[in-house]
mmCIF file of C-alpha atoms and ligand atoms in Angstrom:
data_model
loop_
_atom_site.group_PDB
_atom_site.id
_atom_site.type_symbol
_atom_site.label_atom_id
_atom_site.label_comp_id
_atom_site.label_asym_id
_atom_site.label_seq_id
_atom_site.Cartn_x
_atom_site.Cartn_y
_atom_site.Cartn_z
ATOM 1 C CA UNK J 1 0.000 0.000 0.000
ATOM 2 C CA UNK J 2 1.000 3.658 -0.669
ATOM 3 C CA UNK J 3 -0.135 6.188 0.777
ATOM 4 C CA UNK J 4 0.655 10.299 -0.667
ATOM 5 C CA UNK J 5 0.415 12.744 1.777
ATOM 6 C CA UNK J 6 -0.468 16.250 1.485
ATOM 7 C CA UNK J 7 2.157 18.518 1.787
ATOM 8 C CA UNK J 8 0.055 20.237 5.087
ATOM 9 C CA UNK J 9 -0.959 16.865 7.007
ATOM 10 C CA UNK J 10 -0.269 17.405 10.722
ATOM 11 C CA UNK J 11 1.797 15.402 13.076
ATOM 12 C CA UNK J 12 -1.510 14.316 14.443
ATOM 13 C CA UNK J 13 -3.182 13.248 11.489
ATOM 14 C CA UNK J 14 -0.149 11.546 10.637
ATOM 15 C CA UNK J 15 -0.183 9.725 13.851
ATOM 16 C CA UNK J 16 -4.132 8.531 12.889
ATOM 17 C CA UNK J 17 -3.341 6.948 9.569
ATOM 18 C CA UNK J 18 -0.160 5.150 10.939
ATOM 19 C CA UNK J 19 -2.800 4.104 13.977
ATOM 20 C CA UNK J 20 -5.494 3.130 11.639
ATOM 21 C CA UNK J 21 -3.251 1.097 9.465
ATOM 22 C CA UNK J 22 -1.677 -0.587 12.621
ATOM 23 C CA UNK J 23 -5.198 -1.832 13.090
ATOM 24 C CA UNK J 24 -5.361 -3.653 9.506
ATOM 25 C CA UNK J 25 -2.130 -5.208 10.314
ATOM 26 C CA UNK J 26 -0.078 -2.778 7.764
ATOM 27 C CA UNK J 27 3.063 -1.561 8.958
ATOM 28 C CA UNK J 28 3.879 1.770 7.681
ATOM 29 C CA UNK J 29 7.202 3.353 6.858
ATOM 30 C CA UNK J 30 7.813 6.892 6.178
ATOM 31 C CA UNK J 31 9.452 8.074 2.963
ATOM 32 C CA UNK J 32 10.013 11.499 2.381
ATOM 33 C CA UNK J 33 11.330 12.450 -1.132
ATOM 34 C CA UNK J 34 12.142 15.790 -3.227
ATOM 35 C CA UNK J 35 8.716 15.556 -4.712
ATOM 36 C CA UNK J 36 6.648 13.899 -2.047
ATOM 37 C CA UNK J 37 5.551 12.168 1.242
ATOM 38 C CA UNK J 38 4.673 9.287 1.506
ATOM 39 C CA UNK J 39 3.761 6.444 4.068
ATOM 40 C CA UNK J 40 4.112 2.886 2.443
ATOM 41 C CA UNK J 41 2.029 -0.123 3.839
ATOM 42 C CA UNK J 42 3.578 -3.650 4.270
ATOM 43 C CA UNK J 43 0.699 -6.126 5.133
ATOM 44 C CA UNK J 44 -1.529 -8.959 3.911
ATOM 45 C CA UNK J 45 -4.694 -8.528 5.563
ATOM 46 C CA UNK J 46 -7.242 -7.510 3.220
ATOM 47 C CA UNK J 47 -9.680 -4.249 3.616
ATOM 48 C CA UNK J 48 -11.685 -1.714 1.839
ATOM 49 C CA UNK J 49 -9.084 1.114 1.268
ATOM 50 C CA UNK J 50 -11.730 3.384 1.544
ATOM 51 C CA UNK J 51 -11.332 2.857 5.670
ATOM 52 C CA UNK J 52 -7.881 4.740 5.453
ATOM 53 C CA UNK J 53 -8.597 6.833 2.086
ATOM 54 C CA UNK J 54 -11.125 9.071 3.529
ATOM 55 C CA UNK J 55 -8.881 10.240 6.716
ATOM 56 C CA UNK J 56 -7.516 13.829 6.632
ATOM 57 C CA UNK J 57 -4.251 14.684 4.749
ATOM 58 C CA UNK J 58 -3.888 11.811 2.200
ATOM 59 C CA UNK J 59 -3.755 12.876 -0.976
ATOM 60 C CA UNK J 60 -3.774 9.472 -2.813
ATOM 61 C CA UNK J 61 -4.077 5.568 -1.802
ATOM 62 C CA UNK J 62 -3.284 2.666 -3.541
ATOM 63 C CA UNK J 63 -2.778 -0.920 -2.941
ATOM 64 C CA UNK J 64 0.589 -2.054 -4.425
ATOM 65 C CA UNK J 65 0.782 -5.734 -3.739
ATOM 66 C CA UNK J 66 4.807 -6.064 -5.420
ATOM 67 C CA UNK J 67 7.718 -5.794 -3.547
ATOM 68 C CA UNK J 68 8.343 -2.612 -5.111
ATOM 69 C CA UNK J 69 6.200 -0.184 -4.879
ATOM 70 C CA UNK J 70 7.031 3.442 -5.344
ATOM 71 C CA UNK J 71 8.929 2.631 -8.792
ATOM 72 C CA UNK J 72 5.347 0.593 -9.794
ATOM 73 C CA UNK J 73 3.563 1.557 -12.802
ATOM 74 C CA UNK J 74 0.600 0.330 -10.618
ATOM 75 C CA UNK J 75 1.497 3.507 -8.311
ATOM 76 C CA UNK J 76 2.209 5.760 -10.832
ATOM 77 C CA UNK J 77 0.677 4.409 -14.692
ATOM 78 C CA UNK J 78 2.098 7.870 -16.439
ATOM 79 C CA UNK J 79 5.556 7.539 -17.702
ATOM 80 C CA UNK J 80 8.178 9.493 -15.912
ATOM 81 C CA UNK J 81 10.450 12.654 -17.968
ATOM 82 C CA UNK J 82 13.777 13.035 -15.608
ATOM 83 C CA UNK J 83 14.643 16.769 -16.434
ATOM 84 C CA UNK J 84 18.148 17.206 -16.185
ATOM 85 C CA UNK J 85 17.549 21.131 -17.024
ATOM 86 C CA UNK J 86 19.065 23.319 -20.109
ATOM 87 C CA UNK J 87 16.109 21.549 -21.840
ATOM 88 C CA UNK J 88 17.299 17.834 -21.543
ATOM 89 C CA UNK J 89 14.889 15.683 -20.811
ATOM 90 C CA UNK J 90 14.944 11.359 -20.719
ATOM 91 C CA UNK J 91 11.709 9.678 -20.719
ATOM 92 C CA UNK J 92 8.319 9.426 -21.826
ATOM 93 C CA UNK J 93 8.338 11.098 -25.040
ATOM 94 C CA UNK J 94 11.891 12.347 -25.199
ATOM 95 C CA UNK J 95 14.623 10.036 -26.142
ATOM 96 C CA UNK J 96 17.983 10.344 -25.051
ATOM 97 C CA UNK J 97 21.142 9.528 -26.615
ATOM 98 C CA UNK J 98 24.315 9.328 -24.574
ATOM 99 C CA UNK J 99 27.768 8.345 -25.533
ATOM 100 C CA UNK J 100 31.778 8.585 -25.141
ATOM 101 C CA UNK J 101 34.404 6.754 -23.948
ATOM 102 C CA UNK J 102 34.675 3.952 -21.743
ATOM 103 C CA UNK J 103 37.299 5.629 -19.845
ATOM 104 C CA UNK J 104 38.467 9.686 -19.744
ATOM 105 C CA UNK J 105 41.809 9.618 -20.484
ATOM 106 C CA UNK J 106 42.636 13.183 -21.393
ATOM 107 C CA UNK J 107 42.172 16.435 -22.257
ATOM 108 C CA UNK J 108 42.465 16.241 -25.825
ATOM 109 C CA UNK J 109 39.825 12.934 -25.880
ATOM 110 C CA UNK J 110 37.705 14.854 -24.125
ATOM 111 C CA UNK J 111 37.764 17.626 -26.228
ATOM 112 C CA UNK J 112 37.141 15.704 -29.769
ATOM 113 C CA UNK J 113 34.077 13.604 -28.099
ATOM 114 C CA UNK J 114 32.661 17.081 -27.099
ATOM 115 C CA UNK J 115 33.237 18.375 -30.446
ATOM 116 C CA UNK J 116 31.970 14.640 -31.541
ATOM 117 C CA UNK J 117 28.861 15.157 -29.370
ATOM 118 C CA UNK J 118 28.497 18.951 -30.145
ATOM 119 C CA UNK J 119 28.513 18.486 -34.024
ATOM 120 C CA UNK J 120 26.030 15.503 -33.735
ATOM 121 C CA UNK J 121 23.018 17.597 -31.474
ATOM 122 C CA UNK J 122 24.212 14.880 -28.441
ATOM 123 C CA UNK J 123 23.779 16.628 -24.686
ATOM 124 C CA UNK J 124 24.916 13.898 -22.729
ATOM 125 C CA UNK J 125 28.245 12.296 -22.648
ATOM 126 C CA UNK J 126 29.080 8.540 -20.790
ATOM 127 C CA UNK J 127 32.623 8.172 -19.462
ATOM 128 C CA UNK J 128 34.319 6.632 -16.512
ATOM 129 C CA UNK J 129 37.039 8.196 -14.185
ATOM 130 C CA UNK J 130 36.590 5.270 -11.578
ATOM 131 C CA UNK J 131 36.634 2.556 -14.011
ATOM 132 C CA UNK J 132 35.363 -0.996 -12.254
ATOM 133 C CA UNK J 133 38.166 -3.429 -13.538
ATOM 134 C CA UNK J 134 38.282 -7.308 -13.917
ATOM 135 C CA UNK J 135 41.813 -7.079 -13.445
ATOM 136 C CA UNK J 136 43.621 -4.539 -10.998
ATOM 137 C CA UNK J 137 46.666 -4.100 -13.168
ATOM 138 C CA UNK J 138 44.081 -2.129 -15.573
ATOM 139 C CA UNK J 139 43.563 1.189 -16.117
ATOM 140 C CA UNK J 140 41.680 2.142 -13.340
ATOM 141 C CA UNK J 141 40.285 5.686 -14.440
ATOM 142 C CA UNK J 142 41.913 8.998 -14.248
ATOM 143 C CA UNK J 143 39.904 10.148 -10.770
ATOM 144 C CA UNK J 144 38.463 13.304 -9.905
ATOM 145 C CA UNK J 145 41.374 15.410 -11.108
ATOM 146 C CA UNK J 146 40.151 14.020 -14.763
ATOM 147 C CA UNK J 147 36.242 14.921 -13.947
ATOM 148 C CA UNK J 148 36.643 18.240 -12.991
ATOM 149 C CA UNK J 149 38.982 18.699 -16.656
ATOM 150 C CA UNK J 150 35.978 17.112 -18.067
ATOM 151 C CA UNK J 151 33.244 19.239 -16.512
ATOM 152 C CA UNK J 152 35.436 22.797 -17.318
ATOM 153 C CA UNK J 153 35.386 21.200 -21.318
ATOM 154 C CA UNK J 154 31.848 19.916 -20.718
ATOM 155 C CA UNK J 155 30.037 22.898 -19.318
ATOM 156 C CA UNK J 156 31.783 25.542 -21.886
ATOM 157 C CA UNK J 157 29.865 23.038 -24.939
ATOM 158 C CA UNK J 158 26.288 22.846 -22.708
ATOM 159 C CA UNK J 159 26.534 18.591 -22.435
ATOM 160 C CA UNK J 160 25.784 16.783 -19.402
ATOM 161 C CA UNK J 161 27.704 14.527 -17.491
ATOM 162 C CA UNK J 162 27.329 10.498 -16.906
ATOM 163 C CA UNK J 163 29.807 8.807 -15.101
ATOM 164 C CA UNK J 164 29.759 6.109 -12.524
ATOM 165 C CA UNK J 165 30.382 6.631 -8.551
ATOM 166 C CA UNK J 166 31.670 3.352 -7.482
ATOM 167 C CA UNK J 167 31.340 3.968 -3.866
ATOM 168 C CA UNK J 168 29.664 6.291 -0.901
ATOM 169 C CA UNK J 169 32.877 8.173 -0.540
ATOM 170 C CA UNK J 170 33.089 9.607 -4.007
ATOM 171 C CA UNK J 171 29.787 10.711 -4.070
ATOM 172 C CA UNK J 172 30.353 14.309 -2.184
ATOM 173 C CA UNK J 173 33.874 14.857 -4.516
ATOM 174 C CA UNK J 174 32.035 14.063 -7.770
ATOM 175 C CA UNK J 175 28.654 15.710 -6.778
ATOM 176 C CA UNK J 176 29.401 19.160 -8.261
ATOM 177 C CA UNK J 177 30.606 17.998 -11.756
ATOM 178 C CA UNK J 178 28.419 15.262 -12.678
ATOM 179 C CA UNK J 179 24.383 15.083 -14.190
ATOM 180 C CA UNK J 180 24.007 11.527 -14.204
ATOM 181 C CA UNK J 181 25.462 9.586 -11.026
ATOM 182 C CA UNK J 182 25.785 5.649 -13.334
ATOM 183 C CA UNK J 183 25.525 2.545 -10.732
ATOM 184 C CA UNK J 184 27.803 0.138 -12.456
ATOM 185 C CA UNK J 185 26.514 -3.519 -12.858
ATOM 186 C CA UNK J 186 29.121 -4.922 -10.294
ATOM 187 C CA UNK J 187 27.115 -2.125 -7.743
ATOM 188 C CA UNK J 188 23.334 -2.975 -8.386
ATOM 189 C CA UNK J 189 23.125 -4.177 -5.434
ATOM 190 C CA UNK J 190 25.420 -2.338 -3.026
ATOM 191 C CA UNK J 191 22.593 -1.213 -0.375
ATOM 192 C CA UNK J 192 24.716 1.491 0.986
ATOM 193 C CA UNK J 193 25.481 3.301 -2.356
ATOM 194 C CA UNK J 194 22.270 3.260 -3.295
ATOM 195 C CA UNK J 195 21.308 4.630 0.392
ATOM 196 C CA UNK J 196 23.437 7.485 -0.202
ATOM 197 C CA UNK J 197 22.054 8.271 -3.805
ATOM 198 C CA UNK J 198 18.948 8.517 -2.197
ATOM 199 C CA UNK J 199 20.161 11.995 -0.796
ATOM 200 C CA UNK J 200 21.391 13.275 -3.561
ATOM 201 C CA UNK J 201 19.751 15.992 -6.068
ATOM 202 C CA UNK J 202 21.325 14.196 -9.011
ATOM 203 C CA UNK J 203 19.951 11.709 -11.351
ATOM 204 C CA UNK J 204 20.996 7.697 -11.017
ATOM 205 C CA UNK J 205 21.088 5.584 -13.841
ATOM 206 C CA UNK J 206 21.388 1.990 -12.274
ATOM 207 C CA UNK J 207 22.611 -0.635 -14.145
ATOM 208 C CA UNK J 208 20.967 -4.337 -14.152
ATOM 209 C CA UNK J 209 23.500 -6.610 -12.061
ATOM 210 C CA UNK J 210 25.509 -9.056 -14.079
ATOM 211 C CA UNK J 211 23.312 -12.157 -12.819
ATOM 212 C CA UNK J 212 20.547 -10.027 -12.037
ATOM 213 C CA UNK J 213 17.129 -9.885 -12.475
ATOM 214 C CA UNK J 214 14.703 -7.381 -13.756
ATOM 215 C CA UNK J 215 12.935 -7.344 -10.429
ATOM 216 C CA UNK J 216 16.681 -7.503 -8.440
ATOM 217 C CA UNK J 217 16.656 -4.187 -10.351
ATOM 218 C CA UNK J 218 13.986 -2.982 -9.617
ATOM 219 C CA UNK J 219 14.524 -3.342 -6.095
ATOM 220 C CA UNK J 220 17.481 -1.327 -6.098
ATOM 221 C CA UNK J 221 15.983 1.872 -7.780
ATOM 222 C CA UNK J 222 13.201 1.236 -4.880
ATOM 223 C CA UNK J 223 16.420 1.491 -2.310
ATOM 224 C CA UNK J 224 17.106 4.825 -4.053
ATOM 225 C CA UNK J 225 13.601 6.398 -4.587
ATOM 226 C CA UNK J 226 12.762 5.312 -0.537
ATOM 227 C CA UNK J 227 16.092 7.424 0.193
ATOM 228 C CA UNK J 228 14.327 10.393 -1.034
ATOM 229 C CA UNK J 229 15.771 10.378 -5.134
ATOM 230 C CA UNK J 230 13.354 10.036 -7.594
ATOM 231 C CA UNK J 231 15.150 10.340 -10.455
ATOM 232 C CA UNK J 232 16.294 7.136 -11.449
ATOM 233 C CA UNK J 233 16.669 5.415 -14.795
ATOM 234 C CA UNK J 234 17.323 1.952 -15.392
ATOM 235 C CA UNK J 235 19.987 0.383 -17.673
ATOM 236 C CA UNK J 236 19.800 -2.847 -19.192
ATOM 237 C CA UNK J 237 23.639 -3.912 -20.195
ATOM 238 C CA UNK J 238 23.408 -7.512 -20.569
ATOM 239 C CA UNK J 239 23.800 -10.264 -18.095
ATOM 240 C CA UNK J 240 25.734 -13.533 -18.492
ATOM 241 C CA UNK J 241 24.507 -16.569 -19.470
ATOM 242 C CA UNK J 242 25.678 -20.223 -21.015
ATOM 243 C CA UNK J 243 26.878 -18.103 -23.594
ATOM 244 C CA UNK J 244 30.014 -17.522 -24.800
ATOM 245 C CA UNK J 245 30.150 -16.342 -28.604
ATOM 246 C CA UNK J 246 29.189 -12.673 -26.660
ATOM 247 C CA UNK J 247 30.197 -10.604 -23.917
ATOM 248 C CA UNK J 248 26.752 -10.907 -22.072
ATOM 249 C CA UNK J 249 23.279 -11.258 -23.325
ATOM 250 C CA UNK J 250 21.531 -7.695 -24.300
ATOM 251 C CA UNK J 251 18.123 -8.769 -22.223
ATOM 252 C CA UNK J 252 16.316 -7.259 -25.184
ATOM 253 C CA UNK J 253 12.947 -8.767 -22.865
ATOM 254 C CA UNK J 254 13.903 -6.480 -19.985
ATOM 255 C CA UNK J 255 13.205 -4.010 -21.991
ATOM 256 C CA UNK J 256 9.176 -4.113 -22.826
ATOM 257 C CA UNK J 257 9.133 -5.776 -19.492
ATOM 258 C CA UNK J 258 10.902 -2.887 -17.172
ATOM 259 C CA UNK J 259 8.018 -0.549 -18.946
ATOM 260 C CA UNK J 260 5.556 -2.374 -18.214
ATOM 261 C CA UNK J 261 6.421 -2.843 -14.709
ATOM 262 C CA UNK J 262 7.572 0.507 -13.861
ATOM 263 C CA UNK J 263 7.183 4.209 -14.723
ATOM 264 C CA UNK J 264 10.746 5.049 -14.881
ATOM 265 C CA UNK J 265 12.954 5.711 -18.083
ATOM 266 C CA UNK J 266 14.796 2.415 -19.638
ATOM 267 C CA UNK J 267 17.975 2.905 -20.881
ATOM 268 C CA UNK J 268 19.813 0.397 -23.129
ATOM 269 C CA UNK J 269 23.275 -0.221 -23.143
ATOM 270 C CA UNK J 270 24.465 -2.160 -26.431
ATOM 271 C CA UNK J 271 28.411 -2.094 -25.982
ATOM 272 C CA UNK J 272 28.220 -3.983 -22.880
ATOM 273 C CA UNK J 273 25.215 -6.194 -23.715
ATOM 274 C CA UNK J 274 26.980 -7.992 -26.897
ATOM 275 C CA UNK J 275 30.814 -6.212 -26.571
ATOM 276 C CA UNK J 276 31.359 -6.355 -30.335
ATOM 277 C CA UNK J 277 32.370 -3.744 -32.197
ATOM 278 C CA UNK J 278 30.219 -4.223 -35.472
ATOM 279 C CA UNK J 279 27.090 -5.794 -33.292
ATOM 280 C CA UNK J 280 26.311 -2.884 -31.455
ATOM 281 C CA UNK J 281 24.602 -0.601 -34.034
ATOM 282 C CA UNK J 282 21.429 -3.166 -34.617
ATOM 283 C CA UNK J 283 21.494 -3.810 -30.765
ATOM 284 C CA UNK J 284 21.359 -0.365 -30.468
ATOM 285 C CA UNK J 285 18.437 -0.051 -33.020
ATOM 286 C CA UNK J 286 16.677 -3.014 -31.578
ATOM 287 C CA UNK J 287 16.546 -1.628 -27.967
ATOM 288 C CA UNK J 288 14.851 0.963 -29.608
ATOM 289 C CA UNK J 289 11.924 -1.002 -31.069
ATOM 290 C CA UNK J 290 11.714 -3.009 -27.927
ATOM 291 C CA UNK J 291 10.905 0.496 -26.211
ATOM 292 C CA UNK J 292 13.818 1.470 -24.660
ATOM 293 C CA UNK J 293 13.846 5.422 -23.490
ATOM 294 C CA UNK J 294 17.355 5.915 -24.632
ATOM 295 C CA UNK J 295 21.030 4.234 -25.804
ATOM 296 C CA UNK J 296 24.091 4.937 -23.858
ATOM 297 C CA UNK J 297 27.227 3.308 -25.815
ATOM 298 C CA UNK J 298 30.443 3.531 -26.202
ATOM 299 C CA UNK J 299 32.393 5.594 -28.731
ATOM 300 C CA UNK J 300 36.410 7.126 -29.029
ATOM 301 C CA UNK J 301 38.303 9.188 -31.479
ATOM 302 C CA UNK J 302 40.582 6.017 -31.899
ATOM 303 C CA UNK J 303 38.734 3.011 -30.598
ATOM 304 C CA UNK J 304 41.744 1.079 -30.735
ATOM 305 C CA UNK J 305 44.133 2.447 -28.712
ATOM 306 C CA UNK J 306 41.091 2.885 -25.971
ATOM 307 C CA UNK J 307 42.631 2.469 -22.593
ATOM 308 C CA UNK J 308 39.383 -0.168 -22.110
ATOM 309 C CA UNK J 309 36.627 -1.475 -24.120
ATOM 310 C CA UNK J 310 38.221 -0.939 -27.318
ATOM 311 C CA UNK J 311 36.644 -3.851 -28.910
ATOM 312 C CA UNK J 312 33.165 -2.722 -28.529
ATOM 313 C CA UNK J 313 33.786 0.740 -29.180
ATOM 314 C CA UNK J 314 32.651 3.001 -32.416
ATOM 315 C CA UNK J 315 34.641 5.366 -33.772
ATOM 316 C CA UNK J 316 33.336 8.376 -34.757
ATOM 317 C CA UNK J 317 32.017 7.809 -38.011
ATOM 318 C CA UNK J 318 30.303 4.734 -36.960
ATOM 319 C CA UNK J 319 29.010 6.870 -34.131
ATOM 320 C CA UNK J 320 27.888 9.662 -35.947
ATOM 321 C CA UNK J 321 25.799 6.685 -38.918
ATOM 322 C CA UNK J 322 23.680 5.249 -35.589
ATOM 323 C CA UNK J 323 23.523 8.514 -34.524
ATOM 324 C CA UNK J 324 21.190 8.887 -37.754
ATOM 325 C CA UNK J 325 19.818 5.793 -37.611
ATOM 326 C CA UNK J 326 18.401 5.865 -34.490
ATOM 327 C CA UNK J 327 16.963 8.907 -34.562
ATOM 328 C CA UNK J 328 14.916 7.716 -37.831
ATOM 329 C CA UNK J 329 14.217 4.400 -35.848
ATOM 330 C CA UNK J 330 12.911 6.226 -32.902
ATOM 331 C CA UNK J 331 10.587 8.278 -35.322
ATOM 332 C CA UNK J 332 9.465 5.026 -36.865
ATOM 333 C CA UNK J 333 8.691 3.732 -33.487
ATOM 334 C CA UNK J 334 6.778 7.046 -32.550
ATOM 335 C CA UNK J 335 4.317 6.599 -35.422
ATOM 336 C CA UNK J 336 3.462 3.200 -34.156
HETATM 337 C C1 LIG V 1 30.795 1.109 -18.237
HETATM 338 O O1 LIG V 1 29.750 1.733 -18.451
HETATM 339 O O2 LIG V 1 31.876 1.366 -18.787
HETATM 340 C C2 LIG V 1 30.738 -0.059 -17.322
HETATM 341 C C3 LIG V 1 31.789 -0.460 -16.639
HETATM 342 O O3 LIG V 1 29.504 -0.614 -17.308
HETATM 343 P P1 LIG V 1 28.953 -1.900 -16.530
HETATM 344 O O4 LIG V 1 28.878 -1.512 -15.089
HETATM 345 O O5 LIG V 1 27.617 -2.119 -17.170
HETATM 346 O O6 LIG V 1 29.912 -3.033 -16.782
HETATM 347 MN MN1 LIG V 2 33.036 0.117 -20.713
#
């Protein structure tokens, strides 16, 4: 159950609803967010929702009967827009394109996938300073010394910021100079980082865990919207399976799926879902058909001397062809 508060409920009538609840066997837990209150009901006694509805200072009532609630389309059936301000907007009827490099690795990079990005109409741009490695002897991302060189290039061309915090102690460092706060897939679940995103005025894009499911996901934007952050997109990147001819499996079901279960933007991630190269521009294109809000993927000035990911990376010719041809596949999808 979820219960919306009005903004000017007092402590007493507060007290009521948590009292009348009590008596249906719900227990209620408080959730306070930058858009909303909210008192959300975990129970299994049955009852007319009218008996709570009706009280003073409850704006809306609904029974959510999934784990999730808050995130549920059955909460909230209109699509969510994240506005990320300067007129970019992700979700519902605005698709969003995002892309860069894997990894920041300098000033002049950054510069040509700005001018990349700025020449192609893109306002967001993916890269990693704290890159998540397989391998420690990897390059392991240039820190915050190469976000803040990033955000001074970045701000002067008007593009937005996505880049991944890989743990609670970067998050106050990075705040200033990033849009897009990315939960990498080895974080899904990391309770405490998604906690701490739950304070923050910035928008998360959480990736699906590598073995995880589409509701294990959508537990973990619950963790972040209950912390107070609704802005959340998800990000399907592929997950592993028996096979092997791939680097994962692009979930292209999560995608039709996730909207159906939830109001929040989907995001599609091609380079990691099949980490080829030459497979990622009808990966890309299918995402888009399956419903997907927007594409994040990798791209470089000179894919392969990439510090990482090189192999599934466009350059920017490639980039600037899917550019195109998702924008016309998007259209086609519109008219549907
Ligand atoms: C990335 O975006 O470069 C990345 C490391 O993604 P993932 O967490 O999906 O592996
Ligand atoms: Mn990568």
């Amino acid at each position: 159950m979820i219960i919306q508060l009005e903004k000017e409920i007092t402590p007493k009538s507060k007290e009521e609803i948590i009292k009348k609840a009590g008596d249906f066997k719900y227990k209620l837990t408080e959730v306070k967010t930058q858009v909303g209150d909210y008192l959300i009901g975990t129970g299994k006694s049955e009852f007319d929702i009218r008996e709570i509805g009706f009280m003073p200072g409850i704006s809306d009532i609904h029974i959510v009967s999934d784990n999730y609630k808050l995130v549920s389309r059955k909460w909230k059936v209109k699509l969510t827009a994240i506005d990320l301000g300067d007129g970019v907007l992700i979700g519902d009827d605005h698709f969003a394109i995002m892309t860069g490099p894997c990894s920041i690795e300098g000033e002049e990079q950054i510069r040509q996938t700005i001018d990349h990005c700025a020449k192609n109409g893109i306002r967001l741009m993916r890269g990693g300073v704290y890159k998540p490695r397989s391998s420690p002897y990897s390059f392991r991302g240039m820190g915050i010394d190469g976000l803040k060189l990033w955000y001074e290039h970045a701000k002067a061309a008007g593009i937005k910021i996505v880049t991944e915090v890989m743990q609670v102690s970067q998050i106050e460092e990075m705040h200033d100079y990033v849009d897009i706060f990315q939960v990498g897939a080895r974080n899904t679940q990391n309770f405490n980082l998604l906690d701490e995103l739950g304070k923050v005025d910035k928008t998360v894009m959480i990736k699906r865990g590598i073995s995880g499911t589409i509701d294990e996901l959508l537990y973990s934007a619950e963790y972040v919207f209950s912390g107070g952050n609704e802005k959340i997109l998800l990000c399907e990147r592929g997950i592993r399976t028996f096979e092997n001819a791939t680097r994962n499996t692009l979930d292209l079901n999560a995608i039709p799926v996730l909207k159906d279960k939830t109001h929040l933007p989907v995001i599609a991630d091609p380079s990691h879902g099949i980490g080829i190269r030459k497979h990622v521009e009808p990966m890309a294109l299918a995402s888009i058909m399956a419903g997907a809000d927007g594409v994040i993927y990798e791209s470089h000035c000179t894919p392969e001397e990439a510090y990482s990911d090189g192999q599934q990376t466009l350059d920017f010719k490639e980039s600037e062809e899917l550019i195109k041809k998702m924008r016309m596949t998007y259209e086609l999808r519109s008219g549907f």
